[in-house]
Coordinates of N, CA, C and O in Angstrom, one line a residue:
M23 N -52.5 16.7 -136.6 CA -53.1 17.7 -137.8 C -55.0 18.8 -137.0 O -54.8 18.5 -135.8
S24 N -54.3 20.1 -137.5 CA -55.3 20.8 -137.1 C -56.5 21.5 -138.5 O -55.8 22.1 -138.9
G25 N -57.8 20.8 -138.1 CA -58.6 21.5 -139.0 C -58.3 21.1 -141.0 O -58.4 21.9 -141.7
G26 N -57.9 19.6 -140.4 CA -57.6 19.0 -142.1 C -56.4 19.6 -142.2 O -55.9 19.2 -143.2
V27 N -55.2 20.5 -141.8 CA -54.3 20.8 -142.5 C -53.3 20.2 -141.4 O -53.0 20.1 -140.1
A28 N -51.9 19.5 -142.0 CA -50.7 19.0 -141.5 C -50.2 20.1 -141.1 O -49.7 21.0 -141.8
V29 N -49.8 20.2 -139.2 CA -49.2 21.1 -138.9 C -47.9 21.0 -138.8 O -47.5 19.6 -137.7
A30 N -46.5 21.1 -139.4 CA -45.6 20.8 -138.8 C -45.0 21.4 -137.2 O -44.7 22.2 -136.6
D31 N -43.6 20.6 -136.8 CA -43.2 21.0 -135.6 C -42.1 21.3 -135.9 O -41.5 20.8 -136.1
D32 N -41.5 23.0 -135.6 CA -40.7 23.4 -136.3 C -39.3 23.5 -135.5 O -38.3 23.2 -135.9
S33 N -39.4 22.9 -134.1 CA -38.3 22.6 -133.8 C -37.6 21.1 -134.0 O -36.9 21.3 -133.6
S34 N -38.7 20.5 -134.6 CA -37.6 18.8 -134.7 C -37.2 18.7 -136.2 O -36.3 17.9 -136.5
K35 N -37.6 19.9 -137.2 CA -37.5 19.8 -138.5 C -36.4 21.1 -138.8 O -37.0 22.6 -138.9
K36 N -35.6 21.1 -139.8 CA -34.5 21.8 -139.9 C -34.2 21.3 -141.6 O -33.7 20.6 -141.9
V37 N -34.5 22.7 -142.1 CA -34.1 22.7 -143.5 C -32.2 23.1 -143.9 O -32.0 24.5 -143.1
K38 N -31.7 22.6 -143.9 CA -30.0 22.9 -144.6 C -29.6 23.3 -145.6 O -30.0 22.3 -146.8
E39 N -28.9 23.9 -145.6 CA -28.5 25.2 -147.3 C -27.2 23.7 -147.6 O -26.8 22.9 -146.8
Q40 N -28.2 23.2 -148.7 CA -27.1 22.3 -149.6 C -26.2 23.1 -150.2 O -26.3 24.2 -151.4
P41 N -25.1 22.7 -150.3 CA -23.8 23.1 -151.6 C -24.4 23.2 -152.3 O -25.0 22.2 -153.0
A42 N -24.9 24.1 -153.7 CA -24.6 23.9 -155.2 C -24.1 24.4 -155.9 O -23.3 25.7 -155.5
R43 N -24.2 24.5 -157.1 CA -23.8 25.1 -158.2 C -25.0 26.6 -158.3 O -26.0 25.7 -159.3
Y44 N -25.2 27.8 -158.7 CA -26.3 28.3 -158.8 C -26.1 28.5 -160.3 O -24.7 29.1 -160.7
H45 N -26.9 29.1 -161.3 CA -26.4 29.5 -162.7 C -26.5 30.7 -162.6 O -27.5 31.5 -162.1
I46 N -25.6 31.2 -163.0 CA -25.1 32.8 -163.3 C -25.0 32.8 -165.4 O -23.7 32.2 -165.3
D47 N -25.7 33.5 -165.7 CA -25.4 33.8 -167.2 C -24.4 34.4 -167.5 O -23.7 35.3 -166.6
E48 N -23.8 34.2 -168.3 CA -22.3 34.8 -168.8 C -23.0 36.4 -169.3 O -23.6 36.1 -169.6
R49 N -21.8 37.2 -169.1 CA -21.7 38.8 -169.3 C -20.5 38.8 -170.2 O -19.3 38.5 -170.3
Y50 N -20.9 39.2 -171.4 CA -20.1 39.6 -172.3 C -21.0 40.9 -173.1 O -22.5 41.1 -172.8
E51 N -20.1 41.4 -174.4 CA -20.6 42.8 -175.2 C -20.2 41.8 -176.8 O -18.8 41.4 -176.4
I52 N -20.8 42.5 -177.3 CA -20.9 42.1 -178.7 C -20.4 43.6 -179.3 O -21.0 44.2 -179.5
I53 N -19.1 43.5 -179.6 CA -18.4 45.2 -180.2 C -18.3 44.7 -181.8 O -17.0 44.0 -181.7
G54 N -18.5 45.3 -183.3 CA -18.3 45.4 -183.8 C -18.1 43.5 -184.3 O -17.4 43.0 -184.5
G55 N -19.1 42.7 -184.1 CA -18.9 41.5 -183.6 C -18.1 40.6 -183.2 O -18.1 39.4 -183.7
V56 N -17.2 41.3 -182.6 CA -17.0 40.3 -181.9 C -17.1 40.4 -180.2 O -17.7 41.6 -179.7
R57 N -16.4 38.9 -178.9 CA -16.8 38.6 -178.3 C -16.4 39.8 -177.0 O -15.3 39.0 -177.4
Y58 N -16.4 40.5 -176.2 CA -15.8 40.2 -175.4 C -16.1 40.5 -173.7 O -17.6 40.7 -173.8
D59 N -15.5 38.8 -173.3 CA -16.4 38.8 -172.1 C -16.3 39.6 -171.1 O -14.7 40.1 -170.7
F60 N -17.0 39.4 -170.0 CA -16.7 40.3 -168.5 C -16.1 39.2 -167.4 O -16.9 38.2 -167.5
L61 N -14.7 39.6 -167.2 CA -14.2 38.1 -166.7 C -14.1 38.2 -165.1 O -14.0 37.8 -164.2
S62 N -14.7 39.4 -164.5 CA -14.4 39.4 -163.2 C -15.7 40.5 -163.2 O -16.0 41.4 -163.4
S63 N -16.0 40.6 -161.8 CA -17.4 41.8 -161.1 C -16.4 42.9 -160.8 O -15.0 42.6 -160.8
P64 N -17.3 44.3 -161.2 CA -16.6 45.4 -160.5 C -16.2 45.4 -159.5 O -16.6 44.8 -158.7
K65 N -15.3 46.3 -158.5 CA -14.8 46.5 -157.4 C -16.2 47.2 -156.9 O -16.3 48.2 -157.7
Y66 N -15.3 47.5 -155.7 CA -16.4 48.1 -154.7 C -16.5 50.0 -154.9 O -17.3 50.1 -155.3
V67 N -15.4 50.4 -155.0 CA -15.3 51.5 -155.8 C -16.4 52.0 -157.3 O -16.5 53.0 -157.5
H68 N -16.0 50.9 -158.1 CA -16.8 51.0 -158.8 C -18.7 51.3 -158.4 O -19.1 52.3 -159.1
Q69 N -18.6 49.8 -157.6 CA -20.3 49.8 -157.8 C -20.7 51.1 -156.7 O -22.0 51.5 -157.2
Q70 N -20.1 51.7 -156.0 CA -20.2 52.7 -155.2 C -20.4 54.1 -156.2 O -21.5 54.6 -156.0
I71 N -19.6 54.4 -156.9 CA -19.8 55.2 -157.4 C -21.6 55.3 -158.7 O -22.6 56.3 -159.4
L72 N -21.6 54.0 -159.2 CA -22.2 53.8 -160.2 C -23.7 53.8 -159.5 O -24.7 54.6 -159.8
G73 N -23.6 53.2 -157.8 CA -25.6 53.7 -157.4 C -25.4 55.2 -156.7 O -26.6 56.0 -157.1
D74 N -24.5 55.9 -156.3 CA -24.4 57.7 -156.0 C -24.8 58.0 -157.6 O -25.8 59.3 -157.2
L75 N -24.5 57.3 -158.5 CA -24.7 58.2 -159.8 C -26.2 58.0 -160.5 O -26.9 59.0 -160.4
H76 N -26.6 56.7 -159.8 CA -27.8 56.5 -160.4 C -28.9 57.2 -159.5 O -29.4 57.8 -160.2
L77 N -28.8 57.1 -158.2 CA -29.3 58.3 -157.7 C -29.4 59.5 -158.0 O -30.8 60.5 -157.9
A78 N -28.7 60.4 -158.5 CA -28.2 61.3 -158.7 C -28.7 61.9 -159.6 O -29.5 62.5 -160.5
F79 N -28.6 60.5 -161.4 CA -29.7 60.8 -162.2 C -31.4 61.0 -161.8 O -31.8 61.8 -162.6
R80 N -31.8 59.9 -160.6 CA -33.1 59.6 -160.9 C -33.6 60.9 -160.1 O -35.0 61.5 -160.4
D81 N -33.0 62.0 -159.2 CA -33.2 62.7 -158.4 C -33.1 63.6 -159.6 O -34.1 64.6 -159.2
S82 N -32.5 64.4 -160.5 CA -32.8 65.0 -161.5 C -33.6 64.9 -162.3 O -34.2 65.7 -162.8
C83 N -33.5 64.0 -162.7 CA -34.5 63.2 -164.2 C -35.0 62.2 -164.4 O -35.5 61.6 -164.9
G84 N -35.7 61.4 -163.1 CA -36.3 60.9 -162.8 C -37.4 60.9 -163.9 O -38.7 59.3 -164.3
A85 N -38.4 62.2 -163.2 CA -39.6 62.2 -164.2 C -39.5 62.4 -165.2 O -40.7 62.6 -165.7
E86 N -38.4 62.4 -166.1 CA -38.4 63.0 -167.1 C -37.9 61.5 -168.5 O -38.2 62.2 -169.8
G87 N -37.3 60.9 -167.8 CA -37.0 59.8 -168.6 C -37.0 58.4 -168.2 O -37.4 58.6 -166.4
K88 N -36.3 57.4 -168.3 CA -35.4 56.0 -168.0 C -34.4 56.3 -167.7 O -33.5 56.5 -168.0
V89 N -33.6 55.8 -165.9 CA -32.4 56.0 -165.8 C -32.4 54.2 -165.5 O -32.7 53.5 -164.3
L90 N -31.5 53.5 -166.4 CA -31.2 52.1 -166.0 C -29.7 51.7 -165.9 O -28.7 52.7 -165.9
L91 N -29.5 50.8 -164.9 CA -27.6 50.1 -164.8 C -27.6 49.1 -165.4 O -28.5 48.1 -165.4
A92 N -26.4 48.9 -165.6 CA -25.9 47.6 -165.7 C -26.2 46.4 -165.1 O -26.0 46.6 -163.9
P93 N -26.4 45.1 -165.2 CA -26.0 45.2 -167.3 C -27.6 44.8 -167.5 O -28.4 44.1 -167.3
L94 N -27.3 45.5 -168.4 CA -28.5 45.5 -169.4 C -28.2 45.7 -170.7 O -27.3 46.7 -171.1
D95 N -28.4 44.5 -171.4 CA -28.1 45.5 -173.2 C -28.3 45.6 -173.8 O -29.8 46.4 -173.8
V96 N -27.7 47.0 -174.6 CA -28.3 47.4 -175.5 C -27.9 47.3 -176.9 O -26.9 47.4 -177.2
H97 N -28.8 46.7 -177.8 CA -28.9 46.1 -179.1 C -28.7 47.6 -179.9 O -29.4 48.2 -180.5
F98 N -27.9 47.7 -180.9 CA -27.5 48.7 -181.6 C -27.8 48.0 -182.3 O -28.3 48.7 -183.9
D99 N -27.0 47.1 -182.9 CA -27.8 45.7 -184.1 C -27.3 44.8 -184.1 O -26.3 44.7 -182.8
E100 N -26.9 43.5 -184.9 CA -26.6 42.6 -184.2 C -24.9 42.5 -183.8 O -24.7 41.1 -183.1
D101 N -24.2 43.0 -184.6 CA -22.6 42.8 -184.5 C -22.4 44.4 -183.2 O -21.2 43.9 -182.9
N102 N -23.6 45.1 -182.5 CA -23.2 45.7 -181.6 C -23.8 45.5 -180.4 O -25.5 46.2 -180.6
V103 N -24.1 44.6 -179.2 CA -24.7 45.0 -178.0 C -23.9 45.1 -177.1 O -23.3 44.2 -176.5
L104 N -23.7 46.1 -176.2 CA -23.0 46.4 -175.3 C -24.5 46.9 -174.0 O -25.2 46.3 -173.7
Q105 N -23.1 46.8 -172.7 CA -23.9 47.0 -171.7 C -23.5 48.3 -170.8 O -22.0 48.2 -170.0
P106 N -23.6 49.3 -171.1 CA -23.1 50.3 -170.4 C -23.5 50.5 -168.7 O -24.7 50.1 -168.8
D107 N -22.8 51.2 -168.2 CA -23.1 51.1 -166.6 C -24.7 52.1 -166.3 O -24.9 51.5 -165.1
I108 N -24.5 53.1 -167.3 CA -25.7 53.7 -166.8 C -26.7 53.9 -168.1 O -25.1 54.5 -168.9
I109 N -27.5 53.9 -168.3 CA -28.1 54.3 -169.8 C -29.2 55.4 -169.5 O -30.2 55.3 -168.5
Y110 N -29.7 56.7 -169.7 CA -30.6 58.0 -169.6 C -31.4 57.4 -170.9 O -30.7 58.3 -171.9
I111 N -32.9 57.4 -171.4 CA -33.7 57.5 -172.2 C -34.5 58.4 -171.5 O -35.4 57.8 -170.9
A112 N -34.8 59.5 -173.2 CA -35.9 60.3 -172.3 C -36.9 59.9 -172.7 O -36.8 59.1 -173.3
K113 N -38.2 60.7 -172.4 CA -40.0 60.0 -172.9 C -40.4 60.0 -173.6 O -40.4 58.7 -174.4
D114 N -39.5 60.8 -174.9 CA -39.6 60.8 -175.9 C -39.1 60.1 -177.0 O -39.3 60.4 -178.0
N115 N -37.9 59.0 -176.3 CA -37.3 58.6 -176.5 C -37.1 57.1 -176.5 O -36.7 55.9 -176.6
A116 N -38.4 56.6 -175.6 CA -38.6 55.7 -174.6 C -39.1 54.6 -175.4 O -39.2 53.2 -175.5
G117 N -39.3 54.5 -177.0 CA -40.1 53.5 -178.0 C -38.7 52.3 -178.4 O -39.1 51.6 -178.8
I118 N -37.9 52.5 -177.8 CA -36.5 51.6 -177.8 C -36.3 50.5 -177.1 O -35.6 50.1 -177.1
I119 N -37.0 50.9 -175.8 CA -37.1 49.9 -174.8 C -38.7 49.1 -175.5 O -39.5 49.5 -175.7
R120 N -38.1 47.7 -175.9 CA -38.7 47.1 -176.3 C -38.6 45.3 -176.0 O -37.0 44.8 -176.2
D121 N -39.2 44.4 -175.4 CA -39.4 43.2 -175.1 C -38.2 43.1 -174.2 O -37.7 41.6 -173.7
G122 N -38.1 43.6 -173.0 CA -37.1 44.2 -172.1 C -35.5 44.4 -172.4 O -35.1 43.7 -171.4
Y123 N -35.6 44.9 -173.2 CA -33.8 45.5 -174.0 C -34.4 46.6 -174.3 O -35.1 47.1 -174.8
I124 N -33.4 47.4 -174.8 CA -33.0 48.6 -176.0 C -32.3 48.4 -177.1 O -31.6 47.4 -177.4
Y125 N -33.3 48.5 -178.0 CA -33.2 48.8 -179.3 C -33.1 50.1 -180.1 O -33.6 50.6 -180.4
G126 N -31.6 50.4 -180.0 CA -31.4 51.8 -180.4 C -30.6 52.5 -179.8 O -29.9 52.2 -179.0
A127 N -30.4 53.9 -180.1 CA -29.5 54.6 -179.1 C -30.4 55.0 -177.9 O -30.8 56.1 -177.8
P128 N -29.7 55.2 -176.9 CA -30.2 55.7 -175.7 C -29.6 57.3 -175.6 O -29.3 57.9 -176.4
D129 N -30.1 57.8 -175.2 CA -30.1 59.8 -174.5 C -28.6 60.5 -174.7 O -27.7 60.9 -174.8
L130 N -28.2 59.4 -172.9 CA -27.0 59.1 -172.6 C -26.5 58.2 -172.0 O -27.4 57.1 -171.1
I131 N -25.2 57.4 -172.0 CA -24.6 56.9 -171.2 C -23.6 57.2 -170.8 O -22.5 58.1 -171.4
V132 N -23.5 56.1 -169.9 CA -21.8 56.3 -168.6 C -21.2 55.2 -168.8 O -21.8 54.3 -168.4
E133 N -19.9 55.4 -168.2 CA -19.1 53.9 -168.1 C -18.4 54.6 -167.2 O -17.3 55.8 -167.2
I134 N -18.1 53.9 -166.1 CA -16.8 53.9 -164.9 C -16.0 52.7 -165.7 O -16.0 51.6 -165.4
L135 N -14.8 53.9 -165.6 CA -13.6 52.7 -165.6 C -13.0 52.1 -164.8 O -13.3 52.5 -163.7
S136 N -12.6 51.1 -165.3 CA -12.3 50.0 -164.6 C -10.7 49.2 -165.0 O -10.6 49.7 -165.9
D137 N -10.0 48.9 -164.5 CA -8.7 47.9 -164.8 C -9.1 46.8 -166.1 O -8.0 47.2 -167.2
A138 N -10.5 46.5 -165.7 CA -10.5 45.3 -167.3 C -11.5 45.9 -167.9 O -11.0 45.3 -169.1
T139 N -11.4 46.9 -168.6 CA -12.6 47.6 -169.2 C -12.5 48.8 -169.9 O -12.9 49.5 -170.8
G140 N -11.5 49.4 -169.1 CA -10.9 51.5 -168.9 C -10.2 51.5 -170.7 O -10.9 52.1 -171.6
R141 N -9.7 50.7 -171.1 CA -9.2 50.5 -172.5 C -10.7 50.8 -173.4 O -10.4 51.8 -174.1
R142 N -11.0 49.6 -173.7 CA -12.5 49.4 -174.5 C -13.1 50.7 -173.8 O -13.7 51.1 -175.5
D143 N -13.6 51.3 -173.3 CA -14.5 52.3 -172.4 C -14.1 53.4 -173.4 O -14.7 53.9 -174.2
K144 N -12.7 53.9 -173.1 CA -12.2 55.1 -174.2 C -11.8 54.7 -175.3 O -11.9 55.8 -176.1
T145 N -11.9 53.7 -175.9 CA -11.6 53.6 -177.7 C -13.1 52.7 -178.4 O -14.0 53.8 -178.7
I146 N -13.3 51.5 -177.9 CA -14.0 51.0 -179.1 C -15.3 51.3 -178.9 O -16.4 51.5 -179.7
K147 N -15.8 51.4 -177.4 CA -17.0 51.8 -177.1 C -17.4 52.9 -177.5 O -18.5 53.1 -178.2
K148 N -16.4 53.9 -177.0 CA -16.6 55.4 -177.1 C -17.0 55.5 -179.2 O -18.1 56.5 -179.3
E149 N -16.4 54.9 -179.7 CA -16.1 55.2 -181.0 C -17.7 54.4 -181.7 O -18.8 54.6 -182.5
T150 N -18.3 53.3 -180.8 CA -19.5 52.3 -181.2 C -20.6 53.5 -180.6 O -21.3 53.8 -181.8
Y151 N -20.6 54.0 -179.5 CA -21.5 54.6 -179.2 C -21.9 56.0 -180.2 O -22.9 56.8 -180.3
E152 N -20.5 57.0 -180.8 CA -20.7 57.9 -181.8 C -21.7 57.2 -183.3 O -22.0 58.1 -183.7
R153 N -20.8 56.3 -183.0 CA -21.4 55.4 -184.6 C -22.6 55.3 -184.6 O -23.8 56.1 -185.8
F154 N -24.0 55.2 -183.4 CA -24.7 54.6 -183.5 C -25.7 56.3 -183.2 O -26.8 55.9 -182.5
G155 N -25.5 56.9 -182.3 CA -25.9 58.4 -183.0 C -26.5 58.6 -181.0 O -26.9 59.4 -180.7
V156 N -25.3 57.9 -179.9 CA -25.8 58.0 -178.5 C -25.3 60.0 -178.7 O -24.2 60.4 -178.4
R157 N -25.7 60.7 -178.2 CA -26.5 62.0 -177.9 C -25.1 62.6 -176.6 O -24.5 63.7 -177.4
E158 N -24.8 61.7 -175.9 CA -23.8 62.5 -174.9 C -23.3 60.9 -174.2 O -24.4 60.1 -173.9
Y159 N -21.9 61.5 -174.1 CA -21.2 59.7 -173.4 C -20.7 60.8 -172.2 O -19.8 61.8 -172.6
W160 N -20.2 60.2 -171.5 CA -19.8 59.9 -169.8 C -18.6 59.1 -169.8 O -19.0 58.0 -169.8
L161 N -17.3 59.5 -169.5 CA -16.2 58.5 -169.1 C -16.4 59.1 -167.6 O -15.3 60.1 -167.6
V162 N -16.2 58.4 -166.6 CA -15.6 58.4 -165.1 C -14.9 57.6 -164.4 O -14.6 56.5 -164.8
D163 N -13.9 58.9 -164.3 CA -12.7 58.0 -163.8 C -12.5 57.9 -162.2 O -12.0 59.1 -161.5
P164 N -12.8 57.0 -161.7 CA -12.5 57.2 -160.2 C -11.3 57.1 -159.3 O -11.0 57.3 -158.3
V165 N -10.3 56.7 -160.4 CA -8.8 57.4 -159.7 C -8.2 58.5 -159.9 O -8.1 59.0 -159.3
Y166 N -8.8 59.1 -161.1 CA -8.2 60.6 -161.2 C -9.2 61.7 -160.5 O -9.0 62.5 -160.6
R167 N -10.5 60.9 -160.7 CA -11.7 61.9 -159.9 C -12.1 62.5 -161.0 O -12.4 63.8 -160.4
V168 N -12.5 62.2 -162.0 CA -12.6 63.3 -163.5 C -13.7 62.7 -164.0 O -14.0 61.1 -164.0
V169 N -14.7 63.7 -164.6 CA -15.7 63.2 -165.6 C -15.6 63.7 -167.2 O -14.9 64.9 -166.9
E170 N -15.4 63.0 -168.1 CA -14.9 63.1 -169.6 C -16.0 63.2 -170.5 O -17.0 62.4 -170.2
Q171 N -16.7 64.6 -170.5 CA -18.2 64.2 -170.6 C -18.2 65.1 -172.3 O -17.7 66.0 -173.0
F172 N -18.4 64.0 -173.3 CA -18.4 63.6 -174.8 C -20.2 64.4 -175.5 O -21.1 63.9 -174.2
V173 N -20.3 65.1 -176.1 CA -21.6 66.1 -176.7 C -21.4 65.4 -178.4 O -20.5 65.8 -179.0
L174 N -22.3 64.8 -178.9 CA -22.5 64.4 -180.6 C -22.8 65.9 -180.8 O -23.9 66.3 -180.7
I175 N -22.0 66.0 -182.0 CA -21.9 67.3 -182.8 C -21.6 66.6 -184.3 O -20.3 66.7 -184.7
D176 N -22.5 66.7 -185.4 CA -22.3 66.7 -186.9 C -21.7 65.5 -186.9 O -21.1 65.0 -187.8
G177 N -22.7 64.1 -185.8 CA -21.7 62.7 -186.1 C -20.9 62.6 -185.4 O -20.2 61.2 -185.4
R178 N -20.4 63.5 -184.5 CA -18.9 63.3 -183.8 C -18.7 63.8 -182.5 O -19.4 64.6 -182.3
Y179 N -18.2 63.1 -181.5 CA -18.2 63.1 -180.4 C -17.5 64.5 -180.2 O -15.8 64.3 -180.7
S180 N -17.5 65.4 -179.4 CA -16.3 66.5 -178.9 C -16.5 66.7 -177.3 O -17.6 66.6 -176.9
L181 N -15.2 66.8 -176.9 CA -15.1 66.9 -175.4 C -16.2 68.4 -175.0 O -15.1 69.1 -175.5
A182 N -17.1 68.5 -174.6 CA -17.9 69.4 -173.8 C -16.8 69.9 -172.6 O -16.6 70.8 -172.3
A183 N -16.3 68.7 -171.7 CA -15.6 69.2 -170.7 C -15.1 68.2 -169.7 O -15.0 66.9 -170.3
T184 N -14.1 68.6 -169.1 CA -13.5 67.8 -167.8 C -13.7 68.1 -166.8 O -13.0 69.1 -166.2
L185 N -14.2 67.6 -165.8 CA -14.8 67.9 -164.8 C -14.1 67.0 -163.6 O -13.7 65.7 -163.4
T186 N -13.8 68.4 -162.4 CA -13.2 67.2 -161.2 C -14.3 66.9 -160.2 O -15.2 67.8 -160.5
E187 N -14.1 66.5 -158.6 CA -15.1 66.4 -158.4 C -15.4 68.0 -157.5 O -16.4 67.6 -156.8
S188 N -14.9 68.7 -157.6 CA -15.2 70.3 -157.1 C -16.1 70.8 -158.1 O -17.0 71.7 -157.9
D189 N -16.2 69.7 -159.5 CA -17.5 70.8 -159.9 C -18.6 70.3 -160.4 O -19.5 69.3 -159.8
R190 N -19.2 70.6 -161.3 CA -20.9 70.6 -161.1 C -21.1 69.8 -162.8 O -21.1 71.3 -163.5
V191 N -21.5 68.9 -162.9 CA -21.5 68.2 -164.1 C -23.3 68.9 -164.7 O -24.1 68.3 -164.0
V192 N -23.4 69.4 -166.2 CA -24.6 70.1 -166.2 C -24.8 69.4 -168.1 O -23.4 69.7 -168.7
S193 N -25.9 68.5 -168.3 CA -25.6 68.2 -169.3 C -26.2 69.1 -170.6 O -27.7 69.2 -170.0
P194 N -25.6 69.1 -171.9 CA -26.5 70.4 -172.5 C -27.6 69.4 -173.3 O -28.0 70.3 -174.1
T195 N -27.1 68.2 -173.3 CA -28.4 67.7 -174.3 C -29.5 66.7 -173.5 O -30.6 66.4 -173.9
V196 N -29.4 66.6 -172.0 CA -30.3 66.8 -170.9 C -31.1 67.4 -170.2 O -29.9 67.5 -169.2
P197 N -31.4 68.2 -170.6 CA -31.3 69.8 -169.7 C -31.8 69.6 -168.6 O -31.7 70.2 -167.7
C198 N -32.6 68.5 -167.8 CA -33.0 68.5 -166.7 C -31.9 67.8 -165.6 O -31.8 67.9 -164.4
L199 N -30.8 67.3 -166.3 CA -29.6 66.9 -165.6 C -28.5 67.8 -164.7 O -28.0 68.6 -165.9
G200 N -28.5 67.6 -163.5 CA -27.2 68.9 -163.1 C -26.4 67.8 -162.0 O -27.9 67.3 -160.6
I201 N -25.6 67.4 -162.0 CA -25.2 66.7 -160.7 C -23.5 66.9 -160.0 O -22.7 67.8 -160.4
E202 N -23.9 67.6 -158.8 CA -22.5 67.7 -157.9 C -21.7 66.6 -157.9 O -22.1 66.1 -157.3
L203 N -20.5 66.7 -158.4 CA -19.5 65.5 -158.1 C -19.0 65.1 -157.3 O -18.6 63.7 -157.1
R204 N -19.0 66.2 -156.0 CA -18.3 65.6 -155.1 C -19.5 64.6 -153.7 O -18.8 63.8 -153.5
A205 N -20.0 64.5 -154.4 CA -21.7 63.8 -153.9 C -21.0 62.7 -154.2 O -21.3 61.3 -153.9
I206 N -20.5 62.6 -155.9 CA -20.5 61.3 -156.6 C -18.9 60.2 -155.8 O -18.3 59.0 -155.8
F207 N -17.7 61.4 -155.8 CA -16.3 60.9 -155.6 C -16.8 61.4 -154.4 O -15.4 62.4 -153.7
S208 N -17.3 60.9 -152.9 CA -16.8 60.9 -151.7 C -15.9 60.1 -151.6 O -15.4 59.3 -152.0
E209 N -14.8 61.1 -149.7 CA -13.8 60.1 -149.6 C -14.2 59.0 -149.0 O -13.1 58.1 -149.4
E210 N -14.8 59.0 -148.5 CA -15.7 58.1 -147.7 C -15.2 56.3 -148.7 O -15.7 55.2 -147.9
D211 N -16.0 56.9 -150.1 CA -15.8 56.1 -150.8 C -14.9 55.6 -151.6 O -14.5 54.1 -151.8
L212 N -13.7 56.3 -151.3 CA -12.7 55.7 -152.0 C -11.7 55.0 -151.2 O -11.3 54.9 -150.9

């Protein structure tokens, strides 16, 4: 005892890691009332592009709004709760962030295509974002190293640009946003 406090002899006692199952919440989306499970974690290239895009968004627009990463639910209504890869919400739209989630349409959403989710990203998720008024939607293809940029015009998505790794993507709906894609599609990451 030292001053009324028991002092353990660190050399004689060790804590051994116990094998256990850790609780991990299920990851899924609800689109049109149908549940879609995420069956596997994303691959390295997906996560590397996600990280690089997140940093580029923060560097360009961090002071102008919120840049958020998956997994985070975006609640459009009770039948449509999606988890985009990147979510951008301008300051004047920040009221959609409530109770730890997003309720309403972000200003810009990015999905990075993967084998598991690419078809859904290009079809029903795109249609859902369009229907609920997401002003801009990017599809990032790590295999072909392109970004398809869709802009909402009169309630419908119009393909504004298809950009390659040698291009700079500039957002018509988020004025602060401009990203050199060569930094996103770097050779060492793929």
